[in-house]
Amino acid sequence: MAVEIPKPKHGFRREMSFMERLYLPAIFKGMRVTIQHFFGHRWTIEYPDVIPVAAPRFRGLHVLKRDEEGRERCTACLLCMYVCPANAIHIEPALATPENQDDYTEEKYAKVFEINMLRCIFCGMCEEACPCGSIYLTRDWETSDNDIDHFIYGKDRLMESEGSPLLFKE
Amino acid sequence: MALEYSQESRKALDSMRAEYPELRSILIPALKLAMKDHGSLTKESIELAADEAGVSGAVAAGVATFYHNLHTGTIGKHLIMICTTISCQLAGATDVVSRFEELLGITIGETTDDGLISLLAVECLACCGNSPAVQVDYDYFESFQPEQCEAVVESLRAGRHPEGGAGVPGGDPDREAEVGA
Amino acid sequence: MSGTRKTLKAHMGEGIAPVVRLPESDETVTFTIDGWEVTAPKGSTILQAALSEGIEIPHFCYHPGLSAAGNCRMCLVQVDGRPKLEPSCIIPAADGMEIVSSAENVTEARKAVMEFLLLNHPLDCPWCDKAGECMLQDNTFEYSSGKTRHRMVKRTYPLKDFSDRLMMFGDRCIKCTRCIRFLREIEGGEEFALYNRGADVDVGTYLEHNLSNNYQGCLADVCPVGSLISKQFLYHSRVFFLEASLGICTGCSAGCNLYVDRYENRVARVRPRPNLDVNDWWMCDIGRYEWDTLLDNRILSPRLKAGEAVDGEKALGTAVEALKTAGDGLAGIVSATATCEEAFLFDSMIRGMGGVTAPWYGPQGRIDPTDKNDFLHRKDPNPNTLGVESILENASTFDDILTRIESGSVTTLFILGADLTDEIAGKLGGVAQIVTITSSESPASVAASLVLPGTIPFEKSGTFVNGDGRLQRFDQALQLPDDALTEIGILSHLITECGTGEPCEDTAEAFAALAGTVTAFKGLSFSTIPTGGTLLQIRGDA
Amino acid sequence: MSADVYRGVENREPILMTPEAVEGLVTLEEYRSKGAGYTALEKALKTMTPEEVHEEVKTSNLRGRGGAGFPAGVKWGFAPKDTGKPTYLVCNGDEGEPGTFKDRWLLRQTPHRLVEGVLITSYAIGCNQAFIYLRQEFDREAVRIRSAIEEARESNLLGKDILGSGWDCEITVFMGAGAYICGEETALLNSIEGKRGMPRVRPPFPAIVGLYGCPTIINNVETLSNIPAIINNGGAWYASYGTEKSTGTRLFSVSGRIANPGVYEVEMGVTWSALLDDLCGGPSREKPFKALYPGGSSTPILKASEIDDVIMTHEAAFELGTFLGSGATIVLDEDDDIVDVVLNLATFYKHESCGQCTPCREGCRWMVEILQRIADGLGTMDDLDLLIDVADHICGNTICAFGDGAAGPVATAVKKFRSEFEARVAVSTARGSE
């Protein structure tokens, strides 16, 4: 048995009424919505006089964590570098010497750890890939600078300062 | 300075060479003689034995660390070896060990400061019938009681072989002196 | 039997069976593994037969190039319903044998072996250089239960430094003794041994001797885990970043087959590519670690005299001019390090313009007379001596050309790849035009009136004929900049401009021209040369 | 040797522990005058072909006394004769199995008998150089063997043209350096070759590729000491001792909680109680027997109740899931703590593992860790199952029998005396909940 399929009615256009052709009621209707927002919650803020607070799971600038004993967690496994879709991470690993071994959790450490914040898309995949709980994306988002070179963040800016409280727990 | 074998050991090694189809077989005797001549097996004495047996130093060291009677650590002039395996332990080897430790002031595996006596816990000495068994310089002391420890230590300190060992009854006393290799 | 065969994909890629040397025998045996029928020469072990057919039986201590030790106990299989599991690396295959490698008792035993191996293995895959090509990792993934019931402290060893090429992370060692067997059976020295016994077994040189042999890189290769690590590659990159291309070592005339592993258009390392006719599974340290001497004093742009830069178009024009005006005074020197195609194009260019070509085998001083031919390394430092010789069949000798230069009858000299000595370069004063195509500075480039930058072997493809007369192909590993030309590009341009031959777009076309002219290469084409190479009918120096 | 050694062959002449041997047949003169010295060698060399000697030993069905109990005559037959390489005989005197001390007795009391046995066997298998491997601790025994060899050489019983037969044979005494594993035959060969005493993989078997790559026959001291008597009296005479499959007599080394420990020669097929109660005088501490290791510490343990009427043969032991091994009987009584005993043995095996195969190397260490934990009162019930699991994973998965020897006794002890292990664990659980 053949089933009749209802056909869509293309090109149908209703003739507008007089009131509609005046447009005024529609304008007032729209203005009402706009004016309502004058009195509601204010969504914009006066940055930089007012610093907004990012959402708890906001992904901002990176931090490299230390462990409980103040050693760098990063073992320079290069997994973040591998997974980074924007190719923003550059790491040069090195073998720890007996003299500086105490600063690192393992015998391999990152001599150079750089993130190019201009390339970074803050996707957080480095954070996910990190097997050592070293790299985290903080809620800090202020990156603006006058010098383009400053957007390449080295270990000096990424590494959590020694003795600072652990911001995150694993 | 490179080490050398004593003349006696060299003679023993030379006569040994003919006994085996392959030179390498004299490695273990060579290590023992090196130990006899120069105390415990240091890197130099291992290499001495390695050259003798025509193997590399690494291989000789591998052999030296495998057999527990080839000592690579410090070792005393006299060895007191106490069997601590099951039959002897049941018969009270632990008491003998602690008595020796007390007398010598060292623990198992250590050597006295004067380098005279080493105290070793060893595995079954095939003397389970008359346990506990103690070997002093490879002479068996069977059914060894803690009370005997003092006499053994005293005679070793006095430079005598302690009495009461099994020795070899009826054996030639001159030949017995040769044991070791 | 239905279903798909389980192949050794972890290391070798889907469908590529690992290289196994089966015993030579006219008789064959046929047996089954999990119902699959396998035929192998008589005398093969079960594991050899299985691997050569691409059937995976997990293993650690077995290496196809070494004797079987049977100590890892990973390759245990059920043989003919015997009460105990048997190590497949030891048991010779016999006709009608029924091997079970997937039954529950076998997988159970493998899980147990994996658990034992991992008891004391550190969890340091994230920073271990072997991660990605580690047999322990692969077999753990495939065959372990994924859990451990061990609650005690792991055993540790200090880091060991054996030489400036090799170091050891003892914690990772699984005591398979592959390294010891490699040194004993292949290299011939016994620099490594096992120490102590039982759970304290350790591997090393013990007497704190440094390793001094020429095959230390192979030790890092044979290590199934990340215990022996090549210092050159230590923390250089991660293996899963690398892309491999097929290469040939240019260190000597042995022509060892290579994988050139690159990372972002840089060579990260070279490692041997198994070829049972040439280098088995091995390569020497000179080839492995000293390839970077190719990069020393690199010439990157054309120039007229030292320091007098010139742009490429103009440089090529000058070279064409030199060729056209040379007349009788034209001579060419081609190094035995050049590929067959380059040598052929160069020779046909010089001969087409009426000159003569001579081969250059490098100054005698470069060959260390104390250098012995060991099992891989050859005295002849040129990768393509036989190739160049067979292509320049009716050519002159170098001494002959030198005599002509000294008599002043050579006005234009073309040099391809040859470095010459200071002494010889000093004699070139009388030659009006010297055009050198080379990749690095040498007396020949200093003496040249025009230098055209050449490429290093990683930057081009081509063929070499090794000391046994085996023609082997290699692929381009690194990308050149868009405006750069390989030697073939330069020579092809010159030939076309001079009107003496057809242009060659790439190596394959150059090879086709070569195969059409030189007898020894007849009937071959670049794309069909097998990866293992093919023997040419020319004399070998073996 | 002390006097507490008894012979115990019921109603028949003992073969090895004759009264003269117990007194000592040390010198050649003693052996000749009191022990029918070298008559068997003379008989073999002068009246028999090697094949006849071999046949006689096959008839006797003499089984190896080293532990595996493999028929010696069959073993000799494995050595190929026409390889063009020399054949070697190795006498295994690396008696290291905890509880075994019979070989030491034989070496001390009857060194010449061993030399004679070695010579006859060498003649039978066509060997011109035999090795006697002794553990280093048998230093004084080596003196006896060496002097016996010297005496034999002086009397033309050894060396060139022995007794005018035109046959040469040399005996070399090789001293070990302290490794239990060298009692394993292929490890022993490696040790003679100056290598680490690590067992070799089989195939090839040592009978085909053995010492220095040549065919090699390896026999235990006791096995070879039986040969002279077999040749003198015939294989059928020897087979008349014991049962059909386990012929002859055996030396049992009895130790532990027993009134009269020592070496006993017992006809095969006698019950355990005849040995332990009648000959050895029962328990030493007036406590009933609890358990025993029937053939050395590497054989699975038996409960005292299991052996009531069981006879001592290889077959009967196999039915109980254990082995006669080297004939070393270690007896435990009710007061002995099985956990401590097993820990002691596991520590021994951990120390003696050669470290070659993965399961044995790692497993022995792990077992000690678990047992130590249990003994220290830190164990859990899961540890008991884990222990059995680890032991089972070692068993049968190693190159040599060491793995089985190390793991089997642990697993059986936990299975058979689980309540005692659980009691130890319960202590820790109770302590944990306090």
GROMACS .gro file of N, CA, C and O in nm, chain C residues 165 182 186-189 212-216 218 252-254 256 278-279 282-287 368 370-380 468:
model
  148
  516ARG      N    1   7.929   0.624   2.503
  516ARG     CA    2   7.821   0.586   2.412
  516ARG      C    3   7.707   0.513   2.481
  516ARG      O    4   7.598   0.506   2.429
  533PHE      N    5   7.533  -1.112   2.296
  533PHE     CA    6   7.577  -1.037   2.177
  533PHE      C    7   7.728  -1.018   2.180
  533PHE      O    8   7.798  -1.043   2.082
  537ILE      N    9   7.872  -1.241   1.889
  537ILE     CA   10   7.882  -1.162   1.767
  537ILE      C   11   8.007  -1.075   1.771
  537ILE      O   12   8.089  -1.077   1.681
  538GLU      N   13   8.021  -0.999   1.880
  538GLU     CA   14   8.132  -0.905   1.884
  538GLU      C   15   8.261  -0.979   1.916
  538GLU      O   16   8.367  -0.945   1.862
  539GLY      N   17   8.254  -1.082   2.000
  539GLY     CA   18   8.371  -1.165   2.024
  539GLY      C   19   8.440  -1.136   2.156
  539GLY      O   20   8.513  -1.221   2.206
  540GLY      N   21   8.418  -1.018   2.212
  540GLY     CA   22   8.478  -0.990   2.342
  540GLY      C   23   8.381  -1.034   2.450
  540GLY      O   24   8.264  -1.055   2.425
  563SER      N   25   8.495  -0.075   2.538
  563SER     CA   26   8.578  -0.015   2.436
  563SER      C   27   8.546  -0.070   2.298
  563SER      O   28   8.613  -0.036   2.203
  564ASN      N   29   8.445  -0.155   2.288
  564ASN     CA   30   8.423  -0.217   2.157
  564ASN      C   31   8.349  -0.123   2.064
  564ASN      O   32   8.297  -0.018   2.103
  565ASN      N   33   8.343  -0.164   1.940
  565ASN     CA   34   8.289  -0.080   1.834
  565ASN      C   35   8.142  -0.111   1.808
  565ASN      O   36   8.087  -0.072   1.705
  566TYR      N   37   8.077  -0.185   1.898
  566TYR     CA   38   7.939  -0.226   1.872
  566TYR      C   39   7.850  -0.198   1.992
  566TYR      O   40   7.758  -0.273   2.022
  567GLN      N   41   7.878  -0.089   2.063
  567GLN     CA   42   7.801  -0.061   2.184
  567GLN      C   43   7.658  -0.021   2.153
  567GLN      O   44   7.567  -0.048   2.231
  569CYS      N   45   7.471  -0.150   1.940
  569CYS     CA   46   7.392  -0.272   1.924
  569CYS      C   47   7.345  -0.324   2.059
  569CYS      O   48   7.242  -0.390   2.068
  603CYS      N   49   8.145   0.302   0.539
  603CYS     CA   50   8.246   0.218   0.474
  603CYS      C   51   8.179   0.138   0.363
  603CYS      O   52   8.061   0.154   0.336
  604SER      N   53   8.255   0.049   0.302
  604SER     CA   54   8.200  -0.021   0.187
  604SER      C   55   8.113  -0.140   0.225
  604SER      O   56   8.067  -0.212   0.138
  605ALA      N   57   8.092  -0.162   0.356
  605ALA     CA   58   8.004  -0.272   0.395
  605ALA      C   59   7.860  -0.244   0.354
  605ALA      O   60   7.787  -0.335   0.318
  607CYS      N   61   7.596  -0.117   0.538
  607CYS     CA   62   7.495  -0.163   0.633
  607CYS      C   63   7.363  -0.093   0.609
  607CYS      O   64   7.359   0.026   0.582
  629VAL      N   65   7.373  -0.865   0.439
  629VAL     CA   66   7.473  -0.760   0.457
  629VAL      C   67   7.516  -0.748   0.602
  629VAL      O   68   7.626  -0.787   0.639
  630ASN      N   69   7.429  -0.697   0.683
  630ASN     CA   70   7.472  -0.663   0.819
  630ASN      C   71   7.397  -0.740   0.926
  630ASN      O   72   7.405  -0.706   1.042
  633TRP      N   73   7.292  -0.589   1.279
  633TRP     CA   74   7.385  -0.504   1.352
  633TRP      C   75   7.441  -0.390   1.267
  633TRP      O   76   7.429  -0.389   1.146
  634MET      N   77   7.506  -0.298   1.334
  634MET     CA   78   7.589  -0.199   1.266
  634MET      C   79   7.693  -0.150   1.367
  634MET      O   80   7.675  -0.162   1.487
  635CYS      N   81   7.802  -0.095   1.314
  635CYS     CA   82   7.909  -0.056   1.406
  635CYS      C   83   7.883   0.085   1.459
  635CYS      O   84   7.801   0.160   1.408
  636ASP      N   85   7.956   0.119   1.563
  636ASP     CA   86   7.936   0.249   1.626
  636ASP      C   87   7.983   0.364   1.540
  636ASP      O   88   7.933   0.476   1.552
  637ILE      N   89   8.082   0.339   1.454
  637ILE     CA   90   8.129   0.447   1.368
  637ILE      C   91   8.015   0.492   1.279
  637ILE      O   92   7.986   0.610   1.264
  638GLY      N   93   7.946   0.395   1.219
  638GLY     CA   94   7.832   0.429   1.134
  638GLY      C   95   7.719   0.490   1.212
  638GLY      O   96   7.650   0.581   1.168
  719ASP      N   97   9.284   0.428   0.833
  719ASP     CA   98   9.372   0.395   0.943
  719ASP      C   99   9.429   0.256   0.917
  719ASP      O  100   9.355   0.158   0.912
  721THR      N  101   9.575   0.060   1.102
  721THR     CA  102   9.552  -0.035   1.210
  721THR      C  103   9.407  -0.085   1.211
  721THR      O  104   9.375  -0.182   1.278
  722ASP      N  105   9.323  -0.018   1.135
  722ASP     CA  106   9.184  -0.058   1.128
  722ASP      C  107   9.175  -0.197   1.066
  722ASP      O  108   9.220  -0.219   0.954
  723LYS      N  109   9.116  -0.286   1.138
  723LYS     CA  110   9.101  -0.420   1.082
  723LYS      C  111   8.963  -0.429   1.020
  723LYS      O  112   8.873  -0.356   1.054
  724ASN      N  113   8.949  -0.522   0.926
  724ASN     CA  114   8.815  -0.558   0.882
  724ASN      C  115   8.757  -0.639   0.997
  724ASN      O  116   8.798  -0.752   1.018
  725ASP      N  117   8.665  -0.583   1.074
  725ASP     CA  118   8.601  -0.673   1.170
  725ASP      C  119   8.476  -0.726   1.103
  725ASP      O  120   8.462  -0.718   0.982
  726PHE      N  121   8.386  -0.784   1.182
  726PHE     CA  122   8.283  -0.861   1.112
  726PHE      C  123   8.190  -0.773   1.029
  726PHE      O  124   8.127  -0.821   0.937
  727LEU      N  125   8.188  -0.644   1.057
  727LEU     CA  126   8.110  -0.558   0.970
  727LEU      C  127   8.195  -0.451   0.904
  727LEU      O  128   8.183  -0.426   0.785
  728HIS      N  129   8.282  -0.389   0.983
  728HIS     CA  130   8.348  -0.271   0.932
  728HIS      C  131   8.456  -0.306   0.831
  728HIS      O  132   8.535  -0.397   0.853
  729ARG      N  133   8.459  -0.233   0.719
  729ARG     CA  134   8.557  -0.259   0.613
  729ARG      C  135   8.660  -0.148   0.610
  729ARG      O  136   8.634  -0.036   0.652
  730LYS      N  137   8.775  -0.181   0.551
  730LYS     CA  138   8.881  -0.082   0.541
  730LYS      C  139   8.844   0.030   0.444
  730LYS      O  140   8.882   0.145   0.463
  731ASP      N  141   8.778  -0.008   0.336
  731ASP     CA  142   8.745   0.090   0.233
  731ASP      C  143   8.640   0.188   0.287
  731ASP      O  144   8.528   0.147   0.318
  819ASP      N  145   8.057  -0.614  -0.159
  819ASP     CA  146   8.028  -0.747  -0.212
  819ASP      C  147   7.964  -0.740  -0.350
  819ASP      O  148   7.924  -0.842  -0.405
   0.00000   0.00000   0.00000
